[in-house]
C-alpha positions as a Python dict, from the first residue, in 0.01 Angstrom:
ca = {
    (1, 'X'): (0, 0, 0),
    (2, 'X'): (104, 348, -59),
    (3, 'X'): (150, 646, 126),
    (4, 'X'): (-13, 917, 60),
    (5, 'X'): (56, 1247, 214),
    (6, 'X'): (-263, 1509, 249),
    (7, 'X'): (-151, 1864, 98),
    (8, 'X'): (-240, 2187, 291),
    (9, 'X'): (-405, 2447, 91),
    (10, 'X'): (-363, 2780, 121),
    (11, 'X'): (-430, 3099, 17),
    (12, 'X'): (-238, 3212, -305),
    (13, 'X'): (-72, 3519, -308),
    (14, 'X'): (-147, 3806, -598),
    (15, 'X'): (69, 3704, -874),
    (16, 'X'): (35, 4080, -964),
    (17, 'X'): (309, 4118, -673),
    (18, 'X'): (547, 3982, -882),
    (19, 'X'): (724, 4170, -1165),
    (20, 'X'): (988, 4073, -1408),
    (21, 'X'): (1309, 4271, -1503),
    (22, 'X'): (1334, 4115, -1858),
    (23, 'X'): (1193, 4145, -2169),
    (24, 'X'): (867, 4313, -2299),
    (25, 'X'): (522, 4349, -2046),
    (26, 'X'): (253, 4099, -2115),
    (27, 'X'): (-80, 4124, -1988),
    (28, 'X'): (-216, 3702, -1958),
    (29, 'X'): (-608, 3645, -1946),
    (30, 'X'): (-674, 3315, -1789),
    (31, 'X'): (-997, 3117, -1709),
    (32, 'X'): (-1006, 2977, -1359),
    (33, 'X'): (-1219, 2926, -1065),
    (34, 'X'): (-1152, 2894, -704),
    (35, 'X'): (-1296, 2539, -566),
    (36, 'X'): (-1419, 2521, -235),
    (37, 'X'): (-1472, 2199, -39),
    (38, 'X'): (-1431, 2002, 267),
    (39, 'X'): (-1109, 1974, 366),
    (40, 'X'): (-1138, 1633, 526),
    (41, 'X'): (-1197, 1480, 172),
    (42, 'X'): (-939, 1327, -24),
    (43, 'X'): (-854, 1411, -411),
    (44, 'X'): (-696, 1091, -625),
    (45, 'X'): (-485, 1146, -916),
    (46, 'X'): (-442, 947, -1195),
    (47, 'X'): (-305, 927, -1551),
    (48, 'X'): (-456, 789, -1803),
    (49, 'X'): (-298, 674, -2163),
    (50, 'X'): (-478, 506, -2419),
    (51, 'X'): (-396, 353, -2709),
    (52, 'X'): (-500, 184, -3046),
    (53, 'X'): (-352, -157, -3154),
    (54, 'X'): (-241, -132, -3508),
    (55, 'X'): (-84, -448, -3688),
    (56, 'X'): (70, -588, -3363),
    (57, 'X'): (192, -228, -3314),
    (58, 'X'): (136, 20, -3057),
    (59, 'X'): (69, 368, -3113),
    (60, 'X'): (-52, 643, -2861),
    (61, 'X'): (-337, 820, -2929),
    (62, 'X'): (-271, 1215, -3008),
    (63, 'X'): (-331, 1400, -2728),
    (64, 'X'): (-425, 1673, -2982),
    (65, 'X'): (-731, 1543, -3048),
    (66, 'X'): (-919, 1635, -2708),
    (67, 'X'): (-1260, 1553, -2851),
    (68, 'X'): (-1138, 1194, -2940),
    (69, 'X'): (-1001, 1114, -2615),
    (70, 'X'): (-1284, 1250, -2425),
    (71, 'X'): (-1511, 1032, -2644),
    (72, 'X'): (-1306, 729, -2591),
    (73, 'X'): (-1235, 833, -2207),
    (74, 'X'): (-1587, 821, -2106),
    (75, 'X'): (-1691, 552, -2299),
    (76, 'X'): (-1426, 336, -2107),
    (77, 'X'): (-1605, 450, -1782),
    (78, 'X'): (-1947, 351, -1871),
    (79, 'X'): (-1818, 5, -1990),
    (80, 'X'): (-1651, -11, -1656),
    (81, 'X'): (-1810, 184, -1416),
    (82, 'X'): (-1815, -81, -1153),
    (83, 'X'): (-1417, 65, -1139),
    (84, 'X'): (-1497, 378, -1103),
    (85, 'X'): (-1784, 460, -900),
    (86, 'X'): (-1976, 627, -1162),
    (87, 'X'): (-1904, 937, -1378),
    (88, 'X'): (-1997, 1160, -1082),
    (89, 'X'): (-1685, 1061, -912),
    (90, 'X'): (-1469, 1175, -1206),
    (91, 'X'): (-1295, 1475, -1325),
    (92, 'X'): (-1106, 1410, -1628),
    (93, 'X'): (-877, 1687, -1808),
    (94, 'X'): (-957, 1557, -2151),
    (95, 'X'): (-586, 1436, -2187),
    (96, 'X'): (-427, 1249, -1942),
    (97, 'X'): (-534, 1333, -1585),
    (98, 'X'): (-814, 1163, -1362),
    (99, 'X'): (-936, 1295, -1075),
    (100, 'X'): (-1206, 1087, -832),
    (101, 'X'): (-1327, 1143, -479),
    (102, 'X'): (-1291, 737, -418),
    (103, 'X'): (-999, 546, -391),
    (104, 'X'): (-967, 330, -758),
    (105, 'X'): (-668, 118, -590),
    (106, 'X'): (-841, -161, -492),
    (107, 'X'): (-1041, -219, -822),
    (108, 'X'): (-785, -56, -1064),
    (109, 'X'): (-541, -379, -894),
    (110, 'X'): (-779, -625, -1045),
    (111, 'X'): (-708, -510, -1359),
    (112, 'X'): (-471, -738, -1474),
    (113, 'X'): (-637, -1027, -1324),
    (114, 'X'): (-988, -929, -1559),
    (115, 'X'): (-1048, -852, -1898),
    (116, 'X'): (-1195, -495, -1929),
    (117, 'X'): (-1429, -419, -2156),
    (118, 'X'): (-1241, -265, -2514),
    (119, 'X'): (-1381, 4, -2729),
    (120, 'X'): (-1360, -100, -3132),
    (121, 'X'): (-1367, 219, -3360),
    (122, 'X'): (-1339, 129, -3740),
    (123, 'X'): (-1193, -159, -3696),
    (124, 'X'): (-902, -55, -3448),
    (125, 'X'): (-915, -163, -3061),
    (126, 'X'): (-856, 83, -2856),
    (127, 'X'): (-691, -13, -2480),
    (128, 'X'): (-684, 220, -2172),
    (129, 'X'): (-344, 196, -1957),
    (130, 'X'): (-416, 308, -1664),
    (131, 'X'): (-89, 429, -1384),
    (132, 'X'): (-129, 506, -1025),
}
């Protein structure tokens, strides 16, 4: 089992404090939010590669192609969801980051042991490969 250490969050400072002394002034737009929740709850992180079996090859698929791997991510999850709790348990960044609220350890270690459902698309299998 692994040890996992909680993080402390804190208040950021205002990045407008800080100033370079190089180069030409850039004003950056950004979209974020602040998220607010209970600080007794834990976050999991995962990554999350998938790839399509060509000719006894493997190849990545392009993490350019958000739309595709969002497609294929959460059509993995429904085939599976007994893994993962549902897909209100799930964050994913539409490349290779998962975030749940639940622990997937003790299902995602079963996964070599059973055969998880594979998505076909034109003729090529797609595999999830899943680290922790």
């Amino acid at each position: 089992m692994r040890n996992f250490q909680v993080a402390k969050l804190t208040e950021a400072e205002n990045p407008s404090n800080f100033k370079g002394a190089l180069g030409r002034r850039t004003d950056v737009v950004v979209n974020y939010f602040k998220l607010k929740f209970n600080t007794r709850m834990h976050i999991f992180k995962y990554r999350v590669d998938f790839f399509q079996q060509l000719e006894d090859k493997r190849k990545e698929i392009s993490t350019t192609n958000k739309m595709a791997l969002r497609h294929r991510f959460w059509t993995f999850v429904s085939a599976n969801e007994a893994y993962f709790g549902g897909r209100n348990n799930l964050v994913y960044d539409d490349s290779h980051l998962c975030y749940t609220r639940k622990s997937c350890l003790s299902s995602l270690e079963l996964l070599g042991k059973l055969r998880l459902k594979r998505m076909k698309d034109e003729g090529m299998e797609t595999c999830p490969h899943i680290l922790w």
